[in-house]
Every structure is written in structure tokens, then in C-alpha cells.
CSV table of C-alpha atoms and ligand atoms in Angstrom, one decimal:
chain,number,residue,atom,x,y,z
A,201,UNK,CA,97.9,-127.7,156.9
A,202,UNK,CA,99.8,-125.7,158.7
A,203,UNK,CA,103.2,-125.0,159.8
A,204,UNK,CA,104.9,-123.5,162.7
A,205,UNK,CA,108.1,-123.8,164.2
A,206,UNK,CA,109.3,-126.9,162.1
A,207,UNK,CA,105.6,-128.7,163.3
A,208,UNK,CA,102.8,-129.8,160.9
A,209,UNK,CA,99.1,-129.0,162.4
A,210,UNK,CA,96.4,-130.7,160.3
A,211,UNK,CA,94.2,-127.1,160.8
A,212,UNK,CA,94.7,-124.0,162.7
A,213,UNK,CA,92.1,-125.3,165.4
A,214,UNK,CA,93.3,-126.6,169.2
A,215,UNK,CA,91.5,-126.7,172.1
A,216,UNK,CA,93.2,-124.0,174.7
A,217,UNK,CA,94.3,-125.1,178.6
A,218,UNK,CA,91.7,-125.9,181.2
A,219,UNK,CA,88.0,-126.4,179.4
A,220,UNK,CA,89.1,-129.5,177.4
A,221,UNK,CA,90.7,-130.9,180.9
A,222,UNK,CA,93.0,-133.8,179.9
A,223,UNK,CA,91.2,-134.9,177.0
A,224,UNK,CA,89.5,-137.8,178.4
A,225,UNK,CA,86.0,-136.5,178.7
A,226,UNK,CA,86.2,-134.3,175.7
A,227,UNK,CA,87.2,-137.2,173.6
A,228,UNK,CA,83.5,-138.9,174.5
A,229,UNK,CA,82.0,-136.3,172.8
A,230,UNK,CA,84.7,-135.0,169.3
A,231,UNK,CA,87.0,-137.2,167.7
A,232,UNK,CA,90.2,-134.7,169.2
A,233,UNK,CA,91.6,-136.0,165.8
A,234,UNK,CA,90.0,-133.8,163.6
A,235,UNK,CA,91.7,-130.6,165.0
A,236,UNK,CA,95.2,-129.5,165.2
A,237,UNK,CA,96.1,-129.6,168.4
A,238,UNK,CA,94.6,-130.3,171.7
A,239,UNK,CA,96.5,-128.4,175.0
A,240,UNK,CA,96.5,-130.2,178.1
A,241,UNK,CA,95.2,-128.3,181.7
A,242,UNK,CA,97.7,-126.7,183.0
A,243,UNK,CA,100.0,-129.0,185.6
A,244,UNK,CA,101.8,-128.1,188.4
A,245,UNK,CA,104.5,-130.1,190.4
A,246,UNK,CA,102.1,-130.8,193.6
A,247,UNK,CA,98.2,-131.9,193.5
A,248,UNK,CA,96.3,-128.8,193.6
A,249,UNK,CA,92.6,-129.2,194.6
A,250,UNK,CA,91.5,-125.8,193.3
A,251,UNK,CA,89.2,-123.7,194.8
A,252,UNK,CA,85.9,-124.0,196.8
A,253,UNK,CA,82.7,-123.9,194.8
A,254,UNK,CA,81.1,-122.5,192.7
A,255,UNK,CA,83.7,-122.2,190.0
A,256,UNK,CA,81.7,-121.2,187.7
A,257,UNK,CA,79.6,-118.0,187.1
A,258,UNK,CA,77.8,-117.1,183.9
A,259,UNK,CA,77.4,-113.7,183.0
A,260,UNK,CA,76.0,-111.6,180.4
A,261,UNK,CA,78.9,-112.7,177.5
A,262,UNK,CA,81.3,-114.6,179.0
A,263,UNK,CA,81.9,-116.8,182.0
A,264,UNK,CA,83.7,-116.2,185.3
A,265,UNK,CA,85.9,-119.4,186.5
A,266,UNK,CA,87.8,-119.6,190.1
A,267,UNK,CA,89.0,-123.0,189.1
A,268,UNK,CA,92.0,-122.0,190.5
A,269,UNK,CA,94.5,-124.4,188.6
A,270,UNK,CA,93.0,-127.6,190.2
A,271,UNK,CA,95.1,-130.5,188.5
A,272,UNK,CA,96.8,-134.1,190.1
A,273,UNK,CA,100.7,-132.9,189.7
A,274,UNK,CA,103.0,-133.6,187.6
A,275,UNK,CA,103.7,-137.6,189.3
A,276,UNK,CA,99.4,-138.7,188.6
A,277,UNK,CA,99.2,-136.7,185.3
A,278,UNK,CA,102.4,-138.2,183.6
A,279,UNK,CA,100.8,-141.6,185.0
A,280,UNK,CA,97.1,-141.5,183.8
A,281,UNK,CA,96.7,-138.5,181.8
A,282,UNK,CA,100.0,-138.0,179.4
A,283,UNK,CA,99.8,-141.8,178.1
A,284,UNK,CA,95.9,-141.2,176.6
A,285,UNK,CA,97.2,-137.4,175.2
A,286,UNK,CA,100.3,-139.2,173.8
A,287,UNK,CA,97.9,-141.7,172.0
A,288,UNK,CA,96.1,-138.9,170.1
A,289,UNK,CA,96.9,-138.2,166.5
A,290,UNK,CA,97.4,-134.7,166.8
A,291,UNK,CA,99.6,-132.5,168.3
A,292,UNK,CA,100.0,-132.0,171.9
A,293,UNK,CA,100.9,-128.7,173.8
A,294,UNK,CA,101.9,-129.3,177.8
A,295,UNK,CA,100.8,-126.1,179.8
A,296,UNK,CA,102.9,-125.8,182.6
A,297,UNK,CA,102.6,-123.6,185.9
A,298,UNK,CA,104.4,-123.4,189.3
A,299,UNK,CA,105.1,-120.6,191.9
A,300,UNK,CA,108.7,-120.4,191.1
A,301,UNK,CA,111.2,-120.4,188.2
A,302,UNK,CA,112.1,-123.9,189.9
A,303,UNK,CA,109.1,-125.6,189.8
A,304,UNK,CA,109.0,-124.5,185.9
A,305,UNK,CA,112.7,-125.6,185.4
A,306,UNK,CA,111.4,-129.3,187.1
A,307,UNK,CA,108.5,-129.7,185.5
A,308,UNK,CA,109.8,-129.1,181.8
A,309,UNK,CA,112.8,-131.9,182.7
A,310,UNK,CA,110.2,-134.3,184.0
A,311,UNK,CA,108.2,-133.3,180.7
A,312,UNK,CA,111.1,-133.2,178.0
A,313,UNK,CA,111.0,-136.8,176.9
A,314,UNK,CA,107.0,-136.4,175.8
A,315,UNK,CA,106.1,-136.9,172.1
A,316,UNK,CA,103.8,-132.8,173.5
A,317,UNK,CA,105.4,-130.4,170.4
A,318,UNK,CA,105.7,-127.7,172.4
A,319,UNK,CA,105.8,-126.4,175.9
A,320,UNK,CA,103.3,-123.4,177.2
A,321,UNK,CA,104.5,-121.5,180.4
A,322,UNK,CA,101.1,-121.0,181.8
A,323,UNK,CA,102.2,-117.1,183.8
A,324,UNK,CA,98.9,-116.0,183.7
A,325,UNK,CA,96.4,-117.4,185.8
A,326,UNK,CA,94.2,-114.9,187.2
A,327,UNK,CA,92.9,-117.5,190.2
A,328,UNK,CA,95.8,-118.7,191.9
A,329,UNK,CA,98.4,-115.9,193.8
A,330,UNK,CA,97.1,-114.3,196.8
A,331,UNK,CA,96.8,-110.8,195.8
A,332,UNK,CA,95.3,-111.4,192.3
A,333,UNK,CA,99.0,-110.5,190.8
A,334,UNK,CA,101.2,-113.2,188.8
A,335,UNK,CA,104.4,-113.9,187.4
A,336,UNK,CA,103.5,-112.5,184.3
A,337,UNK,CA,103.8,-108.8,185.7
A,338,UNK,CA,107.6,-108.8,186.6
A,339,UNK,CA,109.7,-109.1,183.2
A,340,UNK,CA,112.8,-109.2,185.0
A,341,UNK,CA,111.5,-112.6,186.3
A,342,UNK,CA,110.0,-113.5,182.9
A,343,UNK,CA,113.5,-113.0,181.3
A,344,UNK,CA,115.1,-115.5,183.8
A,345,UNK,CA,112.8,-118.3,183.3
A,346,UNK,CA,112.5,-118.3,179.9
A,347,UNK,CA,116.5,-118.2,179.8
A,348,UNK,CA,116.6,-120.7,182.1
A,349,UNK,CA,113.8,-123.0,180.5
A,350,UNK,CA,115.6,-122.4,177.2
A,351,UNK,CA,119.0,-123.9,178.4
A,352,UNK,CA,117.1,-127.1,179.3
A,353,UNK,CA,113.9,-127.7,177.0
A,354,UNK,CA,114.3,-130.0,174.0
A,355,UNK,CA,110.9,-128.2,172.9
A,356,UNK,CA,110.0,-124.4,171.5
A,357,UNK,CA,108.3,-122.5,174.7
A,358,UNK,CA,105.4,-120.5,174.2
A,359,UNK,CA,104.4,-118.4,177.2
A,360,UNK,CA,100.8,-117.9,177.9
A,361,UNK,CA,99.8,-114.2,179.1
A,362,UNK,CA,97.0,-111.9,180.0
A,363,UNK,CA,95.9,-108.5,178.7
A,364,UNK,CA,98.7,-106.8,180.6
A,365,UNK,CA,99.2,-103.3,180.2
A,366,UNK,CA,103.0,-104.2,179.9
A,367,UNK,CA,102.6,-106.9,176.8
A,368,UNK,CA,104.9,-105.5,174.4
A,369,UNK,CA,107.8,-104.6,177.3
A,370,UNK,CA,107.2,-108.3,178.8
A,371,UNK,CA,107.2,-110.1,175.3
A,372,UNK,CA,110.1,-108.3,174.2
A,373,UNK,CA,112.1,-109.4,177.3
A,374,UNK,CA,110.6,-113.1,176.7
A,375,UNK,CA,112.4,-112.5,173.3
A,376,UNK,CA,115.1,-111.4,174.0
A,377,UNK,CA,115.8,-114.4,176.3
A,378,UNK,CA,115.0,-116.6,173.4
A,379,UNK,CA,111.0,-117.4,173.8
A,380,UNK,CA,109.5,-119.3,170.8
A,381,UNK,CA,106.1,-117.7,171.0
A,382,UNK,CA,103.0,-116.8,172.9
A,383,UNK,CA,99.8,-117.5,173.5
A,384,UNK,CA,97.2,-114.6,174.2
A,385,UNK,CA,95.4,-113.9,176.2
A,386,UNK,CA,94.5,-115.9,179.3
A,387,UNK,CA,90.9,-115.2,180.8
A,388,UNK,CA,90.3,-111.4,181.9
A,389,UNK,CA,89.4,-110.7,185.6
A,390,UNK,CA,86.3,-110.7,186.6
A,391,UNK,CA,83.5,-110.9,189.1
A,392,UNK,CA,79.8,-111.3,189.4
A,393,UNK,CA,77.6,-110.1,192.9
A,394,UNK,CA,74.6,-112.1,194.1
A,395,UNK,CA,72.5,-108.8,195.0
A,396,UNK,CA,69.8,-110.9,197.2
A,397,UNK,CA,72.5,-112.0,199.0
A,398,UNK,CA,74.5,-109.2,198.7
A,399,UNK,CA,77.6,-110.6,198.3
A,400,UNK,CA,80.5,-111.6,196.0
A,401,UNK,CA,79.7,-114.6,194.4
A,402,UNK,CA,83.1,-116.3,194.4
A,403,UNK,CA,84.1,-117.3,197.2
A,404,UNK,CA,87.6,-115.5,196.1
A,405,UNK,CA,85.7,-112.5,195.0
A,406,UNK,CA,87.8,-112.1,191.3
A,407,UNK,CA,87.4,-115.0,188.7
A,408,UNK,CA,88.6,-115.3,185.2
A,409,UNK,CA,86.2,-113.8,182.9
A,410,UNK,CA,86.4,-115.7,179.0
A,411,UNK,CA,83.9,-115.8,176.1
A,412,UNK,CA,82.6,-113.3,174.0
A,413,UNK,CA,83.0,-110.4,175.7
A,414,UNK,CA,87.0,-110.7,175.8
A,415,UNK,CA,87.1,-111.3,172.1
A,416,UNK,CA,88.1,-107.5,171.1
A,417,UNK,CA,90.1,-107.2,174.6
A,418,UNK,CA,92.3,-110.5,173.3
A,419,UNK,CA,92.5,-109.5,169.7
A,420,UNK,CA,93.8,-105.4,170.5
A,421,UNK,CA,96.7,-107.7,172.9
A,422,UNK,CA,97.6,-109.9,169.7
A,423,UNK,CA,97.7,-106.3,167.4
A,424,UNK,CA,100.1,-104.8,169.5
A,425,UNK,CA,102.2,-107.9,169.7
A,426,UNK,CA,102.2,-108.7,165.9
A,427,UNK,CA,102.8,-105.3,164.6
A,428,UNK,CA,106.0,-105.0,166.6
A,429,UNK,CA,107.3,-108.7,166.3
A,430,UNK,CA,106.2,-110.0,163.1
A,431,UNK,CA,107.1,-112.6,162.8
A,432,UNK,CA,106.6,-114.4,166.4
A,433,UNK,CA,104.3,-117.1,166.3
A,434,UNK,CA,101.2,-116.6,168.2
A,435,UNK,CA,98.6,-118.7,169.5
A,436,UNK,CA,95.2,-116.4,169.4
A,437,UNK,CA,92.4,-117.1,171.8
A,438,UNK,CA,89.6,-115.1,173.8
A,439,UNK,CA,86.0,-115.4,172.9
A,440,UNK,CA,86.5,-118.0,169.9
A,441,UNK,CA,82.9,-119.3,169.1
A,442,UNK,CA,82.4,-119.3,165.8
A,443,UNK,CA,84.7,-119.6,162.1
A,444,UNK,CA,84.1,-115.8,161.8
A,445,UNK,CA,85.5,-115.1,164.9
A,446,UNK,CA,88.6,-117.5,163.9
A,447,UNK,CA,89.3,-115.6,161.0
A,448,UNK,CA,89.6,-112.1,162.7
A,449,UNK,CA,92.2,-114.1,165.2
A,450,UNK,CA,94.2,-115.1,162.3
A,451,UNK,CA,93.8,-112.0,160.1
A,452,UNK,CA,95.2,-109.9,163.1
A,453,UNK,CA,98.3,-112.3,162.9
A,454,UNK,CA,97.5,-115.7,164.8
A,455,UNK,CA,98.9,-118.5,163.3
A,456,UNK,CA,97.0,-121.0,165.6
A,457,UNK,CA,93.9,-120.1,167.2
A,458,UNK,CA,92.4,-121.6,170.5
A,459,UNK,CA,89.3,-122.6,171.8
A,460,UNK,CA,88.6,-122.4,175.5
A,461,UNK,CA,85.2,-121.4,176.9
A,462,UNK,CA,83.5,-122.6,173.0
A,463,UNK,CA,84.2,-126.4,174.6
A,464,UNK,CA,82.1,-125.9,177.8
A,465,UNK,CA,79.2,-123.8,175.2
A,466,UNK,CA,79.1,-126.7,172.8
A,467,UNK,CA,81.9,-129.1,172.8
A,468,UNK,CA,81.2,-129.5,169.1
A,469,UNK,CA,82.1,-125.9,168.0
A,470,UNK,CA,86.4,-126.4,167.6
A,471,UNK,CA,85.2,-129.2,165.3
A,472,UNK,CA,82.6,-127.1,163.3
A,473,UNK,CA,85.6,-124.0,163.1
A,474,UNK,CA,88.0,-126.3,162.0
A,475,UNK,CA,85.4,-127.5,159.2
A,476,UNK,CA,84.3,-124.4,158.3
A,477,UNK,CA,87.7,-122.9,157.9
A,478,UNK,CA,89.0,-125.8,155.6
A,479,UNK,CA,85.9,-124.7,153.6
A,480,UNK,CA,87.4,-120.9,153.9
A,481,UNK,CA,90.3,-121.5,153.0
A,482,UNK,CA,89.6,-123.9,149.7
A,483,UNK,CA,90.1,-120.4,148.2
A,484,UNK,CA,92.0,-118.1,150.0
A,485,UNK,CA,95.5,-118.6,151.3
A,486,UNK,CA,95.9,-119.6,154.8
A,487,UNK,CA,99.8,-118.6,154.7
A,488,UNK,CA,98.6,-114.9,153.0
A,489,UNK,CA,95.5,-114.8,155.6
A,490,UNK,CA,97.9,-114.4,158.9
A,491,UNK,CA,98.4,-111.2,159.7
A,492,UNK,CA,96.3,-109.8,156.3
A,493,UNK,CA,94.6,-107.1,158.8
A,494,UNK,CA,97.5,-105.5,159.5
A,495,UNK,CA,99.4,-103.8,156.2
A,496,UNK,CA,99.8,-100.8,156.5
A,497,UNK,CA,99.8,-100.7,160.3
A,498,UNK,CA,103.4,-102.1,161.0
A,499,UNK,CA,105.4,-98.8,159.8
A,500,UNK,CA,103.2,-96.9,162.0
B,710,LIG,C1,87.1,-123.3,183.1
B,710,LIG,C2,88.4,-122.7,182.6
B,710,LIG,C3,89.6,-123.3,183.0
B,710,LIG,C4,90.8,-122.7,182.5
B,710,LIG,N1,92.0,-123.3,182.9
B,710,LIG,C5,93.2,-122.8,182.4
B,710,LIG,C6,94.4,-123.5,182.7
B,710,LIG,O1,94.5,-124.4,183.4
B,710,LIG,N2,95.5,-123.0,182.1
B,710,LIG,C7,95.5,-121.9,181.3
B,710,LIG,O2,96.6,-121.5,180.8
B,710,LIG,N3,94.4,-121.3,180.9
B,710,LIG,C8,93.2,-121.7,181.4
B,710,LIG,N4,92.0,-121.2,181.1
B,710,LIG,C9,92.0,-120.0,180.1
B,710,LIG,C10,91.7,-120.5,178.7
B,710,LIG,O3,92.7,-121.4,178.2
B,710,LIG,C11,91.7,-119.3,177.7
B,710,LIG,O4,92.9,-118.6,177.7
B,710,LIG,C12,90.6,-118.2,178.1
B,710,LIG,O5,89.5,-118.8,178.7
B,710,LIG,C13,90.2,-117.4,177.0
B,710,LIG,O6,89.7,-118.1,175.9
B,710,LIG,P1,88.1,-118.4,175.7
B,710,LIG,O7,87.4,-117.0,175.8
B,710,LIG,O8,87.9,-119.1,174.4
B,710,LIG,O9,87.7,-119.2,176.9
B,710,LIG,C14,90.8,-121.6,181.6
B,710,LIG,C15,89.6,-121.1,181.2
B,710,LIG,C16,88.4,-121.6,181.7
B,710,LIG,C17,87.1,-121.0,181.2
């Protein structure tokens, strides 16, 4: 069991945005029951079709998407995806995106009334803006929404961020306009060349690069976030394949951790971690685990 923010998750495992889609498909092959949480793609207030294929590129430890936020708006999802999510015995976190505090503002009013537990401010996607640049560089901005969002959401807000060189100056605005917690880190950029061709693979040229490879990338982010603000909840993910990997994630301070890329490897690997960590923790403390890493480091 664990707790967070006033909410109980049967284990520390959820599936993160995006690779789990809506839940539908996923739920074919795991009983979503079995794990903590499950977080919804992120959805925007207009149908986005995403980008042109191929999405996805495989590379040596990791993937590169150009997915490029593809989801049915906020009108089709509330229709045919948030009744099967609301059905689910777990919890539920709504990942929200948009191109302006406003969209974010409408889309957490049209999502309030939702039995999700929290909201996740999705400012981070590496495939959507023109220029490869995103809300999540501009705290000033940052500070505003989450204000804003605060004012009107009947849930915590969690916002969902990159490896940004600016992480502790952008989270400390977030907290100081009252954010609940974060989520780290979204997918890295990336890109992949077809040298018989030789050209850039995706058709945008930059993708987001997830799996392995961003696994010490994602877990430095959450270090420098956790030795300043202690006690912020974080949601850990990057490269998550395997209970070992969990258990760095959670003994560098996250108190949930997220599996993204693991779903598309082997959609049964969030229910093997969450097994394998209730075995773990038959005899350690889950409570003592968070964070354990880090004595000694938070004086520094
Ligand atoms: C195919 C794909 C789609 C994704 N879509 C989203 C999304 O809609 N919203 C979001 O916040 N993150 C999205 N992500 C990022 C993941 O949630 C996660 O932060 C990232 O992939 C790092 O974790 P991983 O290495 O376990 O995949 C996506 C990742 C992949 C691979």
C-alpha cells in the first residue's frame, strides 16, 4: 500500500501517459487491476491526428516516438474512453496538454467531476511545438498555470517535465504557485538517420527517445529535485524495465514509479515489477525505502 497526497495506491506501479493508450487494449492483455494506477494518454481540447508515419524508431537502448500527442479531444475521450478508465479498480491520473494556459484551464473544468485522483499537466512533449521548444521552458508561464489550475481544480496537479537544464528553477516556481507534484522525466530528444537513404528518419527529424538508455538521465533529474524539495511527491519514470530498476527510482526519492516504453517491450512487465516489489518489500519498508539513496546528500 501506498500513500500519497491523501490517496491509497495498492503498489507503487502505474503505467505512464501514451504506451498504455486509454487502457482499452492494454486491458486485453494485464488485468490493469493489479497495479496502482494506470495514466490515461495525454488529451487535448481538439482531435489531434498526430504525426505522419513511422512513429516509431528503435534504436540501440531505447526507442524514438513522433507520435506527436495524437488523441480524439476532450468531447470523444470523456465519451468512449473516461467511462471504461472510470470502471477500473485502480486509480486513475488524467494527463492533460494544450497550447495555452486556456486550453489547460478548460480541459481541467470539463475534467473535474472524474472519479481520475489526480491531474498531470503534460508540459513536456518533445513532438508537438514547432521549434522543438515547450511550455515547460518558460517558468514565468509555468507559475501562471499552475496558479491558475490551482484556483479551479478539485484534484492535486502534478506537472509532467523533461530533463531540463532549468528543473530545480522551474519546479520551484511550480511550488511556489502551489503544484502538488511532478512527474519526471518525459522522453528525451532524439533522432535516428537512415544512412542508405541518407536521411532523417522521422519525418520531423527529432523524436522522443525513452527506455533504457534514459534511465540514469531521468533518475540524476529526480536527485536534484528530491534533495532540494523533500518532501514533494514525485512520480519517477525513464527506462523502467525491470524491479531493479524500480527500486533505484524509489531509493532516489520516487514515491510512485511509471512504466512507459516497458508496456510496448512486454506489456506484462508493470505486472511482474509490481509482483516483484511486493515480494521486496515483505521485508524492507516501502515508507523507509523512498528517498533511502539520498542521506547524507541533502545538507550538501
Ligand atoms: C509511444 C509513446 C507515447 C507517449 N505519449 C505520451 C503522452 O501522450 N503524454 C506524456 O506525458 N508522455 C508520453 N510519453 C512519455 C512517457 O510517458 C514517459 O514519460 C517516457 O517514455 C519515459 O519513460 P519510459 O522510458 O518508461 O518510456 C510517451 C512515450 C512513448 C514511448
Amino acid at each position: 500500500m501506498v500513500n500519497i497526497l491523501g490517496f491509497t495506491f495498492k503498489n507503487p506501479v502505474i503505467i505512464a501517459s501514451g504506451p498504455g493508450g486509454n487502457g482499452k487494449e492494454l486491458s486485453n492483455y494485464i488485468d490493469l487491476n493489479r497495479l496502482g494506477g494506470f495514466t490515461a494518454k495525454t488529451v487535448t481540447l481538439k482531435e489531434r491526428p498526430g504525426n505522419p508515419p513511422p512513429r516509431i524508431v528503435n534504436v540501440k537502448a531505447g526507442i524514438i516516438n513522433s507520435i506527436g500527442l495524437q488523441n480524439p479531444g476532450i468531447d470523444k475521450f470523456i465519451k468512449e474512453d473516461l467511462p471504461f478508465l472510470e470502471s477500473l479498480n485502480t486509480n486513475i491520473i488524467l494527463s492533460i496538454g494544450g497550447d495555452t494556459k486556456s486550453e489547460y484551464l478548460s480541459l481541467i473544468e470539463r475534467l473535474n467531476d472524474s472519479k481520475a485522483v489526480f491531474f498531470e499537466l503534460n508540459l513536456s512533449c518533445p513532438n508537438v511545438s514547432k521549434h522543438n521548444t515547450n511550455l515547460e521552458h518558460d517558468s514565468d508561464a509555468i507559475y501562471e498555470l499552475v496558479k491558475e489550475a490551482k484556483k479551479i481544480s478539485k484534484k492535486p496537479i502534478f506537472i509532467k517535465l523533461g530533463s531540463n537544464l532549468f528543473l530545480e528553477k522551474i519546479v520551484k516556481r511550480a511550488i511556489d504557485a502551489g503544484v502538488d507534484g511532478v512527474s519526471l522525466i518525459n522522453s528525451s530528444k532524439g533522432l535516428k538517420v537512415d544512412i542508405k537513404k541518407k536521411r532523417l528518419i522521422l519525418k520531423r527529424g527529432i523524436g522522443g527517445f525513452s527506455g533504457p538508455a534514459i534511465k540514469p538521465i531521468a533518475l540524476a533529474a529526480i536527485f536534484n529535485i528530491k534533495r532540494k524539495f523533500k518532501h514533494l511527491p514525485i512520480i519517477g519514470m525513464g527506462g523502467i524495465f525491470d524491479y531493479k530498476d524500480a527500486l533505484e527510482f524509489i531509493m532516489i526519492g520516487a514515491n510512485l514509479i511509471a512504466i512507459g516504453s516497458g508496456v510496448m517491450a512486454d506489456p506484462e512487465i508493470p505486472i511482474k515489477i509490481a509482483h516483484d516489489l511486493e515480494n521486496y518489500f515483505k521485508n524492507d519498508s516501502y515508507e523507509k525505502t523512498i528517498g533511502c539513496a539520498l542521506e547524507g546528500f541533502y545538507d550538501r
